[in-house]
């Protein structure tokens, strides 16, 4: 990765945060230590503590306090701090306002990193944006760089925090490659170490999907864990995801659709098929001009149309590198062929 020559007076290693974090964790309970660390960062006047503290507040779910620290960095006389403030404003907006992934990626492209740590964060942000567009193969292009930089990172404070980000991306990466044992290993590690209800809720929500071919009970357990955590979150997208997508989807897969509803167009059809309302589902799906791979799967399942199911399978693989959900049309094809 390119060296951007950060000035020594801005201290890119910033051992003070690492040492303070360790001291607080050795002295107080985990939750007390996290809150005291938050206060320490907000009261700091040291440039490196102020900008690297953004990552601490962000990953620990201090979304009410984060704007204050963003504004402190934006008002800093140091250009590198201003850049970090702008980037975390972008990250916060991504969740709070549900920024369109294409707009998010366009803004990420304008970042000209003033230090290596920011270049690394920019790389991760590119992965987030592409994942949101179902380009799950993009992380594979970055994988070696992501892991090598983290291994060689001297800033131990950021190294621990960035490791959480990398584990989260690795969870999604292995899930989409249908490598579920590996993916879940990262997910459970995150759940055991994260103290951010929103992030943990999102992980439980994805874990629910990883069990759709194995266990209704396991899938629903994680869905309801996510729903419970969503009640404590400042962002309402998690609750919507669980109630309108995840629970209806799992219910439809297992034919337990009675009493379940959704506002999501695809899941409306999926639930109808599960309830045996096949003609209504076909009519509804045929009203769309463009069908996603999921909707093609639903229509192929309803019509028992192997060509549609094959097209859905091919699109999951070729357009999204999604080997997990490609199992849906593949299983239906095998069922129709009596395999």
mmCIF file of C-alpha atoms in Angstrom:
data_model
loop_
_atom_site.group_PDB
_atom_site.id
_atom_site.type_symbol
_atom_site.label_atom_id
_atom_site.label_comp_id
_atom_site.label_asym_id
_atom_site.label_seq_id
_atom_site.Cartn_x
_atom_site.Cartn_y
_atom_site.Cartn_z
ATOM 1 C CA UNK A 1 0.000 0.000 0.000
ATOM 2 C CA UNK A 2 1.244 3.471 -0.835
ATOM 3 C CA UNK A 3 2.992 5.432 1.944
ATOM 4 C CA UNK A 4 1.390 8.831 2.353
ATOM 5 C CA UNK A 5 4.036 10.201 4.726
ATOM 6 C CA UNK A 6 2.026 11.206 7.785
ATOM 7 C CA UNK A 7 3.774 13.815 9.927
ATOM 8 C CA UNK A 8 5.263 12.431 13.153
ATOM 9 C CA UNK A 9 3.542 15.092 15.285
ATOM 10 C CA UNK A 10 0.209 13.515 14.338
ATOM 11 C CA UNK A 11 1.433 10.103 15.595
ATOM 12 C CA UNK A 12 -0.074 7.408 13.297
ATOM 13 C CA UNK A 13 0.810 4.732 15.879
ATOM 14 C CA UNK A 14 -0.954 6.567 18.718
ATOM 15 C CA UNK A 15 -0.052 4.127 21.494
ATOM 16 C CA UNK A 16 -1.863 6.250 24.074
ATOM 17 C CA UNK A 17 -5.282 4.963 22.990
ATOM 18 C CA UNK A 18 -4.146 1.346 23.047
ATOM 19 C CA UNK A 19 -2.616 1.719 26.516
ATOM 20 C CA UNK A 20 -5.640 3.555 27.907
ATOM 21 C CA UNK A 21 -7.998 0.914 26.508
ATOM 22 C CA UNK A 22 -5.989 -1.879 28.150
ATOM 23 C CA UNK A 23 -5.797 -0.001 31.459
ATOM 24 C CA UNK A 24 -9.550 0.601 31.566
ATOM 25 C CA UNK A 25 -10.385 -3.008 30.673
ATOM 26 C CA UNK A 26 -8.067 -4.232 33.433
ATOM 27 C CA UNK A 27 -9.667 -1.889 35.973
ATOM 28 C CA UNK A 28 -13.393 -1.915 35.179
ATOM 29 C CA UNK A 29 -16.077 -4.217 33.857
ATOM 30 C CA UNK A 30 -16.254 -4.428 30.089
ATOM 31 C CA UNK A 31 -19.238 -2.086 29.740
ATOM 32 C CA UNK A 32 -17.792 0.433 32.216
ATOM 33 C CA UNK A 33 -14.456 0.379 30.408
ATOM 34 C CA UNK A 34 -16.104 1.022 27.041
ATOM 35 C CA UNK A 35 -18.044 4.021 28.353
ATOM 36 C CA UNK A 36 -15.000 5.452 30.127
ATOM 37 C CA UNK A 37 -12.991 5.035 26.936
ATOM 38 C CA UNK A 38 -15.682 6.921 25.045
ATOM 39 C CA UNK A 39 -15.466 9.808 27.529
ATOM 40 C CA UNK A 40 -11.677 9.798 27.349
ATOM 41 C CA UNK A 41 -11.802 10.138 23.561
ATOM 42 C CA UNK A 42 -14.426 12.895 23.604
ATOM 43 C CA UNK A 43 -12.364 14.876 26.139
ATOM 44 C CA UNK A 44 -9.082 14.434 24.276
ATOM 45 C CA UNK A 45 -7.212 17.244 22.526
ATOM 46 C CA UNK A 46 -4.664 14.949 20.839
ATOM 47 C CA UNK A 47 -5.125 14.801 17.031
ATOM 48 C CA UNK A 48 -4.513 11.070 16.626
ATOM 49 C CA UNK A 49 -6.828 10.205 19.539
ATOM 50 C CA UNK A 50 -9.580 12.360 18.110
ATOM 51 C CA UNK A 51 -9.487 10.829 14.645
ATOM 52 C CA UNK A 52 -8.862 7.190 15.609
ATOM 53 C CA UNK A 53 -11.453 7.557 18.336
ATOM 54 C CA UNK A 54 -14.033 7.868 15.562
ATOM 55 C CA UNK A 55 -13.578 4.190 14.791
ATOM 56 C CA UNK A 56 -13.998 3.295 18.460
ATOM 57 C CA UNK A 57 -17.254 5.212 18.838
ATOM 58 C CA UNK A 58 -18.546 3.906 15.508
ATOM 59 C CA UNK A 59 -17.854 0.217 16.143
ATOM 60 C CA UNK A 60 -19.086 0.346 19.737
ATOM 61 C CA UNK A 61 -22.406 1.825 18.659
ATOM 62 C CA UNK A 62 -22.094 5.309 20.175
ATOM 63 C CA UNK A 63 -24.120 6.808 17.352
ATOM 64 C CA UNK A 64 -25.534 9.639 19.475
ATOM 65 C CA UNK A 65 -22.048 10.827 20.471
ATOM 66 C CA UNK A 66 -20.397 10.163 17.112
ATOM 67 C CA UNK A 67 -21.645 13.384 15.413
ATOM 68 C CA UNK A 68 -19.973 15.430 18.172
ATOM 69 C CA UNK A 69 -16.619 13.760 17.511
ATOM 70 C CA UNK A 70 -17.110 14.081 13.750
ATOM 71 C CA UNK A 71 -17.630 17.835 14.157
ATOM 72 C CA UNK A 72 -14.547 18.136 16.378
ATOM 73 C CA UNK A 73 -12.466 16.515 13.646
ATOM 74 C CA UNK A 74 -14.053 18.592 10.881
ATOM 75 C CA UNK A 75 -13.105 21.730 12.837
ATOM 76 C CA UNK A 76 -9.533 20.540 13.436
ATOM 77 C CA UNK A 77 -6.632 22.600 12.013
ATOM 78 C CA UNK A 78 -5.140 19.303 10.802
ATOM 79 C CA UNK A 79 -6.213 18.289 7.297
ATOM 80 C CA UNK A 80 -5.889 14.585 8.090
ATOM 81 C CA UNK A 81 -8.388 14.947 10.970
ATOM 82 C CA UNK A 82 -10.766 16.855 8.719
ATOM 83 C CA UNK A 83 -10.622 13.970 6.263
ATOM 84 C CA UNK A 84 -11.423 11.415 8.957
ATOM 85 C CA UNK A 85 -14.350 13.538 10.095
ATOM 86 C CA UNK A 86 -15.730 13.684 6.558
ATOM 87 C CA UNK A 87 -15.318 9.932 6.038
ATOM 88 C CA UNK A 88 -17.134 9.008 9.247
ATOM 89 C CA UNK A 89 -19.907 11.413 8.357
ATOM 90 C CA UNK A 90 -20.229 9.407 5.142
ATOM 91 C CA UNK A 91 -20.223 6.102 7.063
ATOM 92 C CA UNK A 92 -22.851 7.403 9.484
ATOM 93 C CA UNK A 93 -25.058 8.655 6.641
ATOM 94 C CA UNK A 94 -24.792 5.230 5.002
ATOM 95 C CA UNK A 95 -26.693 3.696 7.916
ATOM 96 C CA UNK A 96 -28.816 6.638 9.027
ATOM 97 C CA UNK A 97 -30.050 7.689 5.587
ATOM 98 C CA UNK A 98 -29.607 4.358 3.763
ATOM 99 C CA UNK A 99 -27.414 5.982 1.113
ATOM 100 C CA UNK A 100 -27.748 4.509 -2.376
ATOM 101 C CA UNK A 101 -24.690 2.213 -2.841
ATOM 102 C CA UNK A 102 -23.787 3.850 -6.155
ATOM 103 C CA UNK A 103 -23.787 7.306 -4.547
ATOM 104 C CA UNK A 104 -21.795 5.922 -1.614
ATOM 105 C CA UNK A 105 -19.165 4.434 -3.942
ATOM 106 C CA UNK A 106 -18.962 7.659 -5.950
ATOM 107 C CA UNK A 107 -18.209 9.574 -2.740
ATOM 108 C CA UNK A 108 -15.672 6.963 -1.633
ATOM 109 C CA UNK A 109 -13.885 7.411 -4.967
ATOM 110 C CA UNK A 110 -13.281 11.088 -4.135
ATOM 111 C CA UNK A 111 -11.269 10.216 -1.000
ATOM 112 C CA UNK A 112 -7.555 10.897 -1.487
ATOM 113 C CA UNK A 113 -6.079 9.312 1.664
ATOM 114 C CA UNK A 114 -3.691 11.424 3.697
ATOM 115 C CA UNK A 115 -2.381 8.397 5.594
ATOM 116 C CA UNK A 116 -2.201 4.638 5.142
ATOM 117 C CA UNK A 117 -4.876 3.905 7.742
ATOM 118 C CA UNK A 118 -7.336 5.966 5.719
ATOM 119 C CA UNK A 119 -6.284 4.188 2.520
ATOM 120 C CA UNK A 120 -7.111 0.915 4.266
ATOM 121 C CA UNK A 121 -10.496 2.189 5.434
ATOM 122 C CA UNK A 122 -11.231 3.400 1.907
ATOM 123 C CA UNK A 123 -10.529 -0.114 0.609
ATOM 124 C CA UNK A 124 -12.995 -1.571 3.122
ATOM 125 C CA UNK A 125 -15.593 1.043 2.176
ATOM 126 C CA UNK A 126 -15.247 0.001 -1.464
ATOM 127 C CA UNK A 127 -16.004 -3.553 -0.384
ATOM 128 C CA UNK A 128 -19.094 -2.420 1.578
ATOM 129 C CA UNK A 129 -20.470 -0.528 -1.403
ATOM 130 C CA UNK A 130 -19.929 -3.419 -3.789
ATOM 131 C CA UNK A 131 -21.476 -5.907 -1.354
ATOM 132 C CA UNK A 132 -24.569 -3.694 -1.220
ATOM 133 C CA UNK A 133 -24.740 -3.991 -5.025
ATOM 134 C CA UNK A 134 -24.431 -7.811 -4.775
ATOM 135 C CA UNK A 135 -20.910 -7.766 -6.249
ATOM 136 C CA UNK A 136 -19.692 -10.279 -3.713
ATOM 137 C CA UNK A 137 -16.662 -11.302 -5.765
ATOM 138 C CA UNK A 138 -15.020 -7.878 -5.294
ATOM 139 C CA UNK A 139 -13.759 -8.739 -1.814
ATOM 140 C CA UNK A 140 -11.767 -11.606 -3.311
ATOM 141 C CA UNK A 141 -9.819 -9.059 -5.354
ATOM 142 C CA UNK A 142 -8.879 -7.177 -2.175
ATOM 143 C CA UNK A 143 -8.438 -10.178 0.145
ATOM 144 C CA UNK A 144 -4.639 -10.453 0.084
ATOM 145 C CA UNK A 145 -4.120 -6.699 0.509
ATOM 146 C CA UNK A 146 -6.677 -6.519 3.328
ATOM 147 C CA UNK A 147 -5.051 -9.296 5.323
ATOM 148 C CA UNK A 148 -1.434 -8.313 4.640
ATOM 149 C CA UNK A 149 -1.929 -4.697 5.712
ATOM 150 C CA UNK A 150 -3.665 -5.746 8.912
ATOM 151 C CA UNK A 151 -0.877 -8.203 9.781
ATOM 152 C CA UNK A 152 1.764 -5.473 9.426
ATOM 153 C CA UNK A 153 -0.184 -2.695 11.136
ATOM 154 C CA UNK A 154 1.724 -1.032 14.012
ATOM 155 C CA UNK A 155 -1.208 0.903 15.452
ATOM 156 C CA UNK A 156 -2.504 -1.758 17.856
ATOM 157 C CA UNK A 157 -5.594 0.252 18.776
ATOM 158 C CA UNK A 158 -6.821 0.515 15.185
ATOM 159 C CA UNK A 159 -5.591 -2.990 14.406
ATOM 160 C CA UNK A 160 -8.026 -4.490 16.918
ATOM 161 C CA UNK A 161 -10.907 -2.361 15.636
ATOM 162 C CA UNK A 162 -10.164 -2.954 11.947
ATOM 163 C CA UNK A 163 -9.983 -6.695 12.679
ATOM 164 C CA UNK A 164 -13.686 -6.533 13.579
ATOM 165 C CA UNK A 165 -14.410 -4.924 10.210
ATOM 166 C CA UNK A 166 -12.406 -7.568 8.369
ATOM 167 C CA UNK A 167 -14.084 -10.415 10.273
ATOM 168 C CA UNK A 168 -17.475 -8.969 9.331
ATOM 169 C CA UNK A 169 -16.533 -8.856 5.654
ATOM 170 C CA UNK A 170 -15.062 -12.378 5.829
ATOM 171 C CA UNK A 171 -18.339 -13.620 7.323
ATOM 172 C CA UNK A 172 -20.291 -12.286 4.343
ATOM 173 C CA UNK A 173 -17.635 -13.462 1.871
ATOM 174 C CA UNK A 174 -17.655 -17.078 3.062
ATOM 175 C CA UNK A 175 -21.453 -17.083 3.402
ATOM 176 C CA UNK A 176 -21.872 -16.121 -0.242
ATOM 177 C CA UNK A 177 -19.307 -18.753 -1.240
ATOM 178 C CA UNK A 178 -21.456 -21.305 0.631
ATOM 179 C CA UNK A 179 -18.613 -21.920 3.090
ATOM 180 C CA UNK A 180 -20.907 -21.801 6.090
ATOM 181 C CA UNK A 181 -18.731 -23.364 8.787
ATOM 182 C CA UNK A 182 -15.968 -20.844 8.094
ATOM 183 C CA UNK A 183 -18.403 -17.946 7.783
ATOM 184 C CA UNK A 184 -20.187 -18.719 11.050
ATOM 185 C CA UNK A 185 -16.851 -18.885 12.862
ATOM 186 C CA UNK A 186 -16.316 -15.202 12.072
ATOM 187 C CA UNK A 187 -19.931 -14.365 12.909
ATOM 188 C CA UNK A 188 -19.858 -15.910 16.373
ATOM 189 C CA UNK A 189 -16.495 -14.327 17.107
ATOM 190 C CA UNK A 190 -18.012 -10.949 16.300
ATOM 191 C CA UNK A 191 -21.095 -11.582 18.440
ATOM 192 C CA UNK A 192 -18.873 -12.503 21.383
ATOM 193 C CA UNK A 193 -16.701 -9.387 21.060
ATOM 194 C CA UNK A 194 -18.984 -6.672 19.673
ATOM 195 C CA UNK A 195 -20.771 -4.327 22.080
ATOM 196 C CA UNK A 196 -22.875 -2.675 19.412
ATOM 197 C CA UNK A 197 -26.510 -3.823 19.307
ATOM 198 C CA UNK A 198 -26.962 -2.631 15.741
ATOM 199 C CA UNK A 199 -23.932 -4.510 14.409
ATOM 200 C CA UNK A 200 -24.690 -7.648 16.417
ATOM 201 C CA UNK A 201 -28.285 -7.491 15.207
ATOM 202 C CA UNK A 202 -27.165 -7.319 11.587
ATOM 203 C CA UNK A 203 -24.924 -10.347 12.141
ATOM 204 C CA UNK A 204 -27.776 -12.342 13.708
ATOM 205 C CA UNK A 205 -29.974 -11.361 10.761
ATOM 206 C CA UNK A 206 -27.495 -12.830 8.274
ATOM 207 C CA UNK A 207 -26.893 -15.873 10.478
ATOM 208 C CA UNK A 208 -30.630 -16.549 10.211
ATOM 209 C CA UNK A 209 -30.257 -16.896 6.443
ATOM 210 C CA UNK A 210 -27.272 -19.232 6.770
ATOM 211 C CA UNK A 211 -29.562 -21.810 8.411
ATOM 212 C CA UNK A 212 -32.398 -21.802 5.850
ATOM 213 C CA UNK A 213 -31.276 -25.122 4.344
ATOM 214 C CA UNK A 214 -30.656 -26.732 7.736
ATOM 215 C CA UNK A 215 -33.050 -25.716 10.491
ATOM 216 C CA UNK A 216 -36.185 -23.598 10.782
ATOM 217 C CA UNK A 217 -35.620 -23.306 14.535
ATOM 218 C CA UNK A 218 -32.014 -22.103 14.204
ATOM 219 C CA UNK A 219 -32.941 -19.657 11.459
ATOM 220 C CA UNK A 220 -35.829 -18.194 13.444
ATOM 221 C CA UNK A 221 -33.764 -18.036 16.625
ATOM 222 C CA UNK A 222 -31.257 -15.710 14.965
ATOM 223 C CA UNK A 223 -34.021 -13.709 13.272
ATOM 224 C CA UNK A 224 -35.690 -13.022 16.617
ATOM 225 C CA UNK A 225 -32.345 -12.236 18.239
ATOM 226 C CA UNK A 226 -31.878 -9.601 15.534
ATOM 227 C CA UNK A 227 -35.412 -8.288 16.063
ATOM 228 C CA UNK A 228 -34.878 -7.991 19.814
ATOM 229 C CA UNK A 229 -31.632 -6.064 19.322
ATOM 230 C CA UNK A 230 -33.266 -3.781 16.755
ATOM 231 C CA UNK A 231 -35.420 -2.259 19.515
ATOM 232 C CA UNK A 232 -32.316 -0.602 20.989
ATOM 233 C CA UNK A 233 -31.006 0.776 17.683
ATOM 234 C CA UNK A 234 -31.172 4.367 16.437
ATOM 235 C CA UNK A 235 -31.604 3.098 12.867
ATOM 236 C CA UNK A 236 -34.890 1.448 11.879
ATOM 237 C CA UNK A 237 -33.607 -0.486 8.856
ATOM 238 C CA UNK A 238 -32.693 -3.543 10.964
ATOM 239 C CA UNK A 239 -36.234 -3.944 12.304
ATOM 240 C CA UNK A 240 -37.597 -3.554 8.758
ATOM 241 C CA UNK A 241 -35.134 -6.115 7.363
ATOM 242 C CA UNK A 242 -36.116 -8.699 9.951
ATOM 243 C CA UNK A 243 -39.893 -8.195 9.891
ATOM 244 C CA UNK A 244 -40.375 -7.584 6.162
ATOM 245 C CA UNK A 245 -37.655 -9.786 4.646
ATOM 246 C CA UNK A 246 -36.007 -12.307 6.933
ATOM 247 C CA UNK A 247 -38.949 -13.724 8.898
ATOM 248 C CA UNK A 248 -41.265 -13.858 5.829
ATOM 249 C CA UNK A 249 -38.486 -15.479 3.780
ATOM 250 C CA UNK A 250 -37.733 -18.192 6.339
ATOM 251 C CA UNK A 251 -41.455 -18.792 6.884
ATOM 252 C CA UNK A 252 -41.993 -19.238 3.147
ATOM 253 C CA UNK A 253 -39.029 -21.592 2.719
ATOM 254 C CA UNK A 254 -40.436 -23.858 5.428
ATOM 255 C CA UNK A 255 -44.088 -23.522 4.373
ATOM 256 C CA UNK A 256 -45.081 -21.809 7.616
ATOM 257 C CA UNK A 257 -46.579 -18.700 6.032
ATOM 258 C CA UNK A 258 -49.936 -18.480 7.794
ATOM 259 C CA UNK A 259 -50.233 -15.251 9.757
ATOM 260 C CA UNK A 260 -47.036 -13.859 8.225
ATOM 261 C CA UNK A 261 -47.127 -10.747 6.034
ATOM 262 C CA UNK A 262 -44.623 -8.512 4.265
ATOM 263 C CA UNK A 263 -44.414 -5.202 2.430
ATOM 264 C CA UNK A 264 -41.535 -6.488 0.298
ATOM 265 C CA UNK A 265 -42.719 -7.227 -3.245
ATOM 266 C CA UNK A 266 -40.700 -10.393 -3.613
ATOM 267 C CA UNK A 267 -41.756 -11.769 -0.256
ATOM 268 C CA UNK A 268 -45.431 -11.018 -0.979
ATOM 269 C CA UNK A 269 -45.158 -13.490 -3.864
ATOM 270 C CA UNK A 270 -43.015 -15.919 -1.868
ATOM 271 C CA UNK A 271 -45.576 -16.044 0.947
ATOM 272 C CA UNK A 272 -48.424 -16.520 -1.529
ATOM 273 C CA UNK A 273 -46.657 -19.535 -3.060
ATOM 274 C CA UNK A 274 -46.046 -21.002 0.398
ATOM 275 C CA UNK A 275 -49.773 -20.627 1.186
ATOM 276 C CA UNK A 276 -50.695 -22.401 -2.050
ATOM 277 C CA UNK A 277 -51.950 -19.215 -3.738
ATOM 278 C CA UNK A 278 -49.918 -20.071 -6.815
ATOM 279 C CA UNK A 279 -52.006 -18.384 -9.525
ATOM 280 C CA UNK A 280 -52.123 -15.131 -7.574
ATOM 281 C CA UNK A 281 -48.339 -15.260 -7.125
ATOM 282 C CA UNK A 282 -47.772 -15.924 -10.846
ATOM 283 C CA UNK A 283 -50.050 -13.060 -11.863
ATOM 284 C CA UNK A 284 -48.312 -10.732 -9.406
ATOM 285 C CA UNK A 285 -44.784 -11.694 -10.496
ATOM 286 C CA UNK A 286 -45.675 -11.467 -14.191
ATOM 287 C CA UNK A 287 -46.676 -7.824 -13.618
ATOM 288 C CA UNK A 288 -43.023 -6.821 -13.084
ATOM 289 C CA UNK A 289 -40.980 -5.611 -16.050
ATOM 290 C CA UNK A 290 -37.669 -6.768 -14.600
ATOM 291 C CA UNK A 291 -37.254 -9.734 -12.312
ATOM 292 C CA UNK A 292 -34.392 -10.115 -9.852
ATOM 293 C CA UNK A 293 -32.787 -13.573 -9.518
ATOM 294 C CA UNK A 294 -34.989 -14.088 -6.435
ATOM 295 C CA UNK A 295 -38.197 -13.162 -8.260
ATOM 296 C CA UNK A 296 -37.193 -15.417 -11.182
ATOM 297 C CA UNK A 297 -36.755 -18.212 -8.661
ATOM 298 C CA UNK A 298 -40.174 -17.518 -7.132
ATOM 299 C CA UNK A 299 -41.824 -17.448 -10.559
ATOM 300 C CA UNK A 300 -39.976 -20.567 -11.703
ATOM 301 C CA UNK A 301 -41.046 -22.351 -8.528
ATOM 302 C CA UNK A 302 -44.671 -21.260 -8.928
ATOM 303 C CA UNK A 303 -44.827 -22.246 -12.613
ATOM 304 C CA UNK A 304 -42.559 -25.287 -12.181
ATOM 305 C CA UNK A 305 -40.545 -23.786 -15.016
ATOM 306 C CA UNK A 306 -37.057 -25.310 -15.201
ATOM 307 C CA UNK A 307 -35.846 -22.727 -17.733
ATOM 308 C CA UNK A 308 -36.704 -19.860 -15.382
ATOM 309 C CA UNK A 309 -35.111 -21.666 -12.467
ATOM 310 C CA UNK A 310 -31.967 -22.308 -14.503
ATOM 311 C CA UNK A 311 -31.829 -18.624 -15.463
ATOM 312 C CA UNK A 312 -32.201 -17.641 -11.812
ATOM 313 C CA UNK A 313 -29.391 -20.028 -10.871
ATOM 314 C CA UNK A 314 -27.104 -18.669 -13.582
ATOM 315 C CA UNK A 315 -27.764 -15.074 -12.538
ATOM 316 C CA UNK A 316 -27.020 -15.764 -8.881
ATOM 317 C CA UNK A 317 -23.662 -17.229 -9.932
ATOM 318 C CA UNK A 318 -22.689 -14.980 -12.837
ATOM 319 C CA UNK A 319 -24.087 -11.604 -11.738
ATOM 320 C CA UNK A 320 -23.650 -11.838 -7.980
ATOM 321 C CA UNK A 321 -21.131 -14.619 -7.271
ATOM 322 C CA UNK A 322 -23.750 -15.825 -4.790
ATOM 323 C CA UNK A 323 -23.275 -19.572 -4.434
ATOM 324 C CA UNK A 324 -25.449 -19.708 -1.311
ATOM 325 C CA UNK A 325 -28.753 -18.429 -2.655
ATOM 326 C CA UNK A 326 -28.053 -20.175 -5.977
ATOM 327 C CA UNK A 327 -28.953 -23.318 -4.047
ATOM 328 C CA UNK A 328 -32.621 -22.221 -4.018
ATOM 329 C CA UNK A 329 -33.289 -22.629 -7.764
ATOM 330 C CA UNK A 330 -30.852 -25.547 -7.956
ATOM 331 C CA UNK A 331 -32.761 -27.466 -5.283
ATOM 332 C CA UNK A 332 -36.048 -26.743 -7.060
ATOM 333 C CA UNK A 333 -34.627 -27.955 -10.399
ATOM 334 C CA UNK A 334 -33.500 -31.199 -8.772
ATOM 335 C CA UNK A 335 -36.917 -31.606 -7.154
ATOM 336 C CA UNK A 336 -38.713 -31.133 -10.490
ATOM 337 C CA UNK A 337 -36.354 -33.604 -12.181
ATOM 338 C CA UNK A 338 -36.957 -36.111 -9.401
ATOM 339 C CA UNK A 339 -33.294 -36.221 -8.429
#
